[in-house]
Short mmCIF file of C-alpha atoms in Angstrom, two decimals:
data_model
loop_
_atom_site.label_atom_id
_atom_site.label_comp_id
_atom_site.label_asym_id
_atom_site.label_seq_id
_atom_site.Cartn_x
_atom_site.Cartn_y
_atom_site.Cartn_z
CA MET A 1 46.48 -7.04 -4.86
CA THR A 2 44.86 -4.08 -6.59
CA ALA A 3 41.20 -3.63 -5.73
CA PRO A 4 38.86 -3.97 -8.70
CA ARG A 5 36.87 -1.11 -10.13
CA LEU A 6 33.28 -2.23 -10.41
CA GLY A 7 30.64 0.43 -10.11
CA SER A 8 30.78 2.88 -7.23
CA LEU A 9 31.58 0.27 -4.59
CA ARG A 10 34.61 0.16 -2.32
CA TRP A 11 36.11 -3.31 -2.72
CA GLU A 12 38.27 -4.86 0.00
CA PRO A 13 39.91 -8.28 0.39
CA ALA A 14 37.13 -10.56 1.65
CA ALA A 15 39.46 -12.12 4.23
CA ASP A 16 39.70 -8.70 5.91
CA ARG A 17 35.93 -8.34 6.34
CA PRO A 18 34.51 -11.66 7.60
CA ASN A 19 31.67 -9.73 9.24
CA LEU A 20 30.25 -9.10 5.78
CA LEU A 21 30.15 -12.80 4.85
CA GLY A 22 27.74 -15.61 5.56
CA GLU A 23 29.19 -18.28 7.83
CA PRO A 24 29.54 -20.92 5.08
CA VAL A 25 31.23 -18.36 2.83
CA ALA A 26 33.72 -17.28 5.50
CA ALA A 27 34.53 -20.94 6.22
CA ALA A 28 35.19 -21.66 2.53
CA LEU A 29 37.31 -18.57 1.90
CA PRO A 30 40.72 -19.94 3.10
CA LYS A 31 40.44 -22.87 0.68
CA LEU A 32 39.94 -20.75 -2.43
CA PRO A 33 42.87 -20.57 -4.87
CA GLY A 34 42.42 -16.96 -5.99
CA PRO A 35 41.52 -13.44 -4.87
CA VAL A 36 38.07 -12.68 -3.54
CA TRP A 37 36.88 -9.14 -2.90
CA VAL A 38 33.92 -7.90 -0.88
CA ALA A 39 31.98 -4.63 -0.84
CA GLU A 40 29.39 -3.56 1.70
CA ILE A 41 25.96 -2.59 0.32
CA ASP A 42 22.56 -1.54 1.59
CA PRO A 43 20.70 -4.80 2.39
CA GLU A 44 17.56 -3.30 0.88
CA LEU A 45 19.38 -3.12 -2.46
CA ALA A 46 20.64 -6.71 -2.56
CA ASP A 47 18.31 -7.90 -5.34
CA THR A 48 19.98 -7.77 -8.73
CA ALA A 49 17.95 -5.07 -10.47
CA ALA A 50 18.08 -2.69 -7.52
CA PHE A 51 21.76 -3.44 -6.87
CA THR A 52 22.97 -2.80 -10.40
CA GLU A 53 20.97 0.42 -10.68
CA ALA A 54 22.09 1.79 -7.33
CA TYR A 55 25.79 0.95 -7.59
CA GLY A 56 26.44 1.16 -11.31
CA VAL A 57 27.62 -2.44 -11.72
CA PRO A 58 26.76 -3.65 -15.25
CA LEU A 59 24.33 -6.53 -15.50
CA ASP A 60 26.83 -8.46 -17.61
CA ALA A 61 29.33 -8.23 -14.74
CA SER A 62 26.81 -9.59 -12.23
CA ALA A 63 25.80 -13.20 -11.75
CA ASN A 64 22.88 -14.88 -10.05
CA CYS A 65 23.18 -18.13 -8.12
CA VAL A 66 19.87 -19.97 -8.23
CA VAL A 67 19.06 -23.14 -6.32
CA VAL A 68 17.35 -25.88 -8.29
CA ALA A 69 15.30 -28.81 -7.00
CA ALA A 70 15.71 -31.85 -9.26
CA ARG A 71 13.32 -34.76 -8.79
CA ARG A 72 13.55 -38.37 -9.90
CA ALA A 73 11.96 -41.54 -8.55
CA GLY A 74 10.41 -39.75 -5.60
CA GLN A 75 13.69 -38.20 -4.46
CA THR A 76 14.61 -34.51 -4.55
CA THR A 77 18.19 -33.27 -4.76
CA LEU A 78 19.46 -29.70 -4.82
CA ALA A 79 21.94 -28.06 -7.15
CA ALA A 80 23.10 -24.51 -7.85
CA CYS A 81 23.22 -22.73 -11.19
CA VAL A 82 25.39 -19.66 -11.74
CA VAL A 83 24.46 -17.50 -14.72
CA LEU A 84 24.99 -13.88 -15.74
CA ALA A 85 22.25 -11.48 -14.69
CA THR A 86 21.47 -10.88 -18.37
CA THR A 87 20.33 -14.50 -18.67
CA ARG A 88 18.05 -17.04 -17.03
CA ALA A 89 19.14 -20.60 -16.19
CA ASP A 90 17.75 -23.22 -18.57
CA VAL A 91 16.35 -25.29 -15.73
CA ASN A 92 13.70 -27.32 -17.55
CA GLY A 93 16.03 -28.16 -20.43
CA LEU A 94 19.79 -28.33 -19.99
CA VAL A 95 19.80 -28.52 -16.19
CA ARG A 96 17.16 -31.24 -16.00
CA ARG A 97 18.97 -33.36 -18.58
CA HIS A 98 22.38 -32.82 -17.00
CA LEU A 99 21.08 -33.89 -13.59
CA ASP A 100 19.21 -36.84 -15.12
CA ALA A 101 16.01 -35.67 -13.42
CA ARG A 102 12.42 -36.23 -14.47
CA LYS A 103 11.50 -32.74 -13.31
CA ALA A 104 13.52 -29.71 -12.27
CA SER A 105 12.44 -26.29 -11.04
CA PHE A 106 13.70 -23.42 -8.95
CA ALA A 107 13.65 -24.40 -5.28
CA PRO A 108 11.27 -22.55 -2.97
CA GLN A 109 12.85 -19.68 -1.08
CA ASP A 110 12.59 -21.28 2.36
CA VAL A 111 14.21 -24.53 1.20
CA ALA A 112 17.03 -22.73 -0.62
CA VAL A 113 17.80 -20.60 2.43
CA ALA A 114 17.60 -23.43 4.96
CA GLU A 115 19.71 -25.88 2.96
CA SER A 116 22.38 -23.39 1.83
CA GLY A 117 22.75 -21.73 5.23
CA MET A 118 22.78 -18.35 3.48
CA ALA A 119 20.49 -15.35 3.51
CA TYR A 120 17.67 -14.87 1.05
CA GLY A 121 18.95 -12.53 -1.65
CA GLY A 122 22.58 -13.38 -0.88
CA ILE A 123 23.01 -17.02 -1.90
CA THR A 124 26.35 -17.53 -3.61
CA PRO A 125 28.25 -20.49 -5.11
CA VAL A 126 31.08 -20.03 -2.59
CA GLY A 127 30.49 -22.19 0.49
CA LEU A 128 27.55 -24.28 -0.69
CA PRO A 129 27.05 -27.67 1.01
CA THR A 130 29.40 -30.49 0.04
CA GLY A 131 27.89 -32.70 -2.61
CA TRP A 132 25.81 -30.06 -4.35
CA PRO A 133 26.42 -29.88 -8.10
CA VAL A 134 27.42 -26.29 -8.96
CA LEU A 135 26.62 -25.66 -12.61
CA VAL A 136 28.46 -22.63 -14.00
CA ASP A 137 27.57 -21.04 -17.31
CA GLY A 138 30.47 -20.77 -19.74
CA ALA A 139 30.13 -16.98 -19.90
CA VAL A 140 30.55 -16.78 -16.12
CA ALA A 141 33.59 -19.05 -16.18
CA ALA A 142 35.20 -16.88 -18.88
CA ALA A 143 34.67 -13.57 -17.04
CA ASP A 144 37.70 -11.80 -15.57
CA LEU A 145 35.60 -10.75 -12.56
CA VAL A 146 31.97 -11.34 -11.73
CA VAL A 147 29.87 -10.03 -8.85
CA VAL A 148 27.94 -12.61 -6.81
CA GLY A 149 26.31 -12.79 -3.40
CA SER A 150 28.26 -12.97 -0.15
CA GLY A 151 25.92 -15.22 1.82
CA THR A 152 24.35 -12.10 3.36
CA ARG A 153 22.20 -9.30 1.96
CA GLY A 154 24.64 -6.66 3.18
CA ALA A 155 27.54 -7.31 0.80
CA LYS A 156 28.60 -8.61 -2.61
CA LEU A 157 31.66 -10.58 -3.69
CA ALA A 158 33.79 -9.95 -6.77
CA VAL A 159 35.59 -13.11 -7.91
CA PRO A 160 37.32 -14.35 -11.08
CA GLY A 161 35.07 -16.50 -13.22
CA ALA A 162 37.77 -19.18 -13.29
CA LEU A 163 37.63 -19.40 -9.51
CA LEU A 164 33.90 -20.16 -9.63
CA ALA A 165 34.52 -22.78 -12.31
CA GLY A 166 37.07 -24.44 -10.00
CA LEU A 167 34.85 -24.66 -6.93
CA PRO A 168 34.19 -28.11 -5.42
CA GLY A 169 31.43 -29.79 -7.38
CA ALA A 170 31.54 -27.17 -10.15
CA GLN A 171 30.96 -28.06 -13.78
CA VAL A 172 30.99 -25.57 -16.65
CA LEU A 173 27.99 -25.87 -18.98
CA GLU A 174 27.90 -23.89 -22.21
CA GLY A 175 24.45 -22.52 -22.89
CA LEU A 176 23.29 -22.80 -19.27
CA GLY A 177 22.24 -19.15 -19.28
CA GLN A 178 19.55 -18.28 -21.81
CA LEU A 179 19.31 -14.62 -22.89
CA LEU A 180 16.33 -12.81 -21.46
CA GLU A 181 13.81 -11.34 -23.84
CA PRO A 182 13.41 -7.57 -23.38
CA SER A 183 9.83 -8.07 -22.26
CA THR A 184 10.64 -10.83 -19.76
CA PRO A 185 9.99 -9.61 -16.20
CA SER A 186 12.72 -10.23 -13.63
CA ILE A 187 10.11 -11.34 -11.09
CA ARG A 188 7.21 -13.58 -11.99
CA PRO A 189 3.95 -12.63 -10.26
CA GLY A 190 1.50 -15.13 -8.84
CA PRO A 191 0.53 -16.66 -5.49
CA GLU A 192 2.12 -20.03 -6.29
CA LEU A 193 5.62 -18.60 -6.79
CA ALA A 194 8.28 -17.70 -4.26
CA PRO A 195 8.59 -13.90 -4.01
CA ASP A 196 11.86 -13.26 -5.83
CA ASP A 197 14.16 -14.93 -8.35
CA SER A 198 17.22 -12.72 -8.07
CA ASP A 199 19.23 -15.23 -6.04
CA VAL A 200 17.07 -18.17 -5.05
CA GLY A 201 14.55 -18.29 -7.87
CA TRP A 202 10.95 -19.35 -7.62
CA GLY A 203 9.39 -22.75 -7.18
CA GLU A 204 5.98 -24.33 -7.44
CA ARG A 205 4.28 -25.01 -4.15
CA PRO A 206 2.55 -28.38 -3.74
CA ARG A 207 -1.18 -28.09 -4.35
CA ASP A 208 -1.86 -31.74 -3.52
CA PRO A 209 -0.16 -33.17 -0.40
CA ASP A 210 -0.25 -36.61 -2.03
CA ASP A 211 1.76 -35.44 -5.04
CA ASP A 212 5.10 -37.03 -4.15
CA ASP A 213 6.91 -35.53 -7.10
CA ARG A 214 6.37 -32.01 -5.80
CA ARG A 215 6.98 -32.46 -2.09
CA TYR A 216 10.15 -30.50 -1.42
CA LEU A 217 10.24 -31.00 2.33
CA GLU A 218 8.82 -34.46 2.88
CA ASP A 219 11.21 -36.36 0.61
CA ARG A 220 14.49 -34.80 1.74
CA PRO A 221 17.32 -37.23 2.45
CA PRO A 222 17.33 -38.18 6.16
CA HIS A 223 20.28 -35.92 7.09
CA TRP A 224 18.61 -32.74 5.82
CA GLY A 225 17.70 -30.40 8.62
CA ASN A 226 19.54 -32.49 11.21
CA ASP A 227 22.96 -30.87 10.97
#
């Protein structure tokens, strides 16, 4: 296989560098039907804006995997959305309706990291827990190659969009990614938001402990955290 040319990075077959992958990603790799490449990066440059600037990878060749908490009838389930870095996932509209949820929002950082088993800033659709819906924007699915996280902050994967669309639990949704306005900041400020939305997004923190609809930790299914 010929290594891709994406930015200034040195891409290698991911199977040859398991040390650069998160454990769930390395475990999922042998089951994938197509080529997956990995490139080592500075962990301090893992967030999308810093990564694309430092390594010359176009934003429209990069994708973010955000974890969404969908709530209905007092129960919270998690899903992943994969959209190009030039867009933001339509969580409160298309995602909420698709998941048949009363409310949906970006999951808090600590929940996304704990439940995915991947590093903050490196969450990727490859190797997510069985049963998670993986919602892939049509533009991602149509891409020849797209750069996503590796499960760690120290590397990125380059994978065909069709491979992401064929992952277990994956569904392609046209219009999932909404174009960002030029003035839209990549990180929303405020004490009630998780620190970064480049890979895990932000999520409201419960203000009232009796507000069942916003309790991310208390209403997890019984098996969560016991694996």
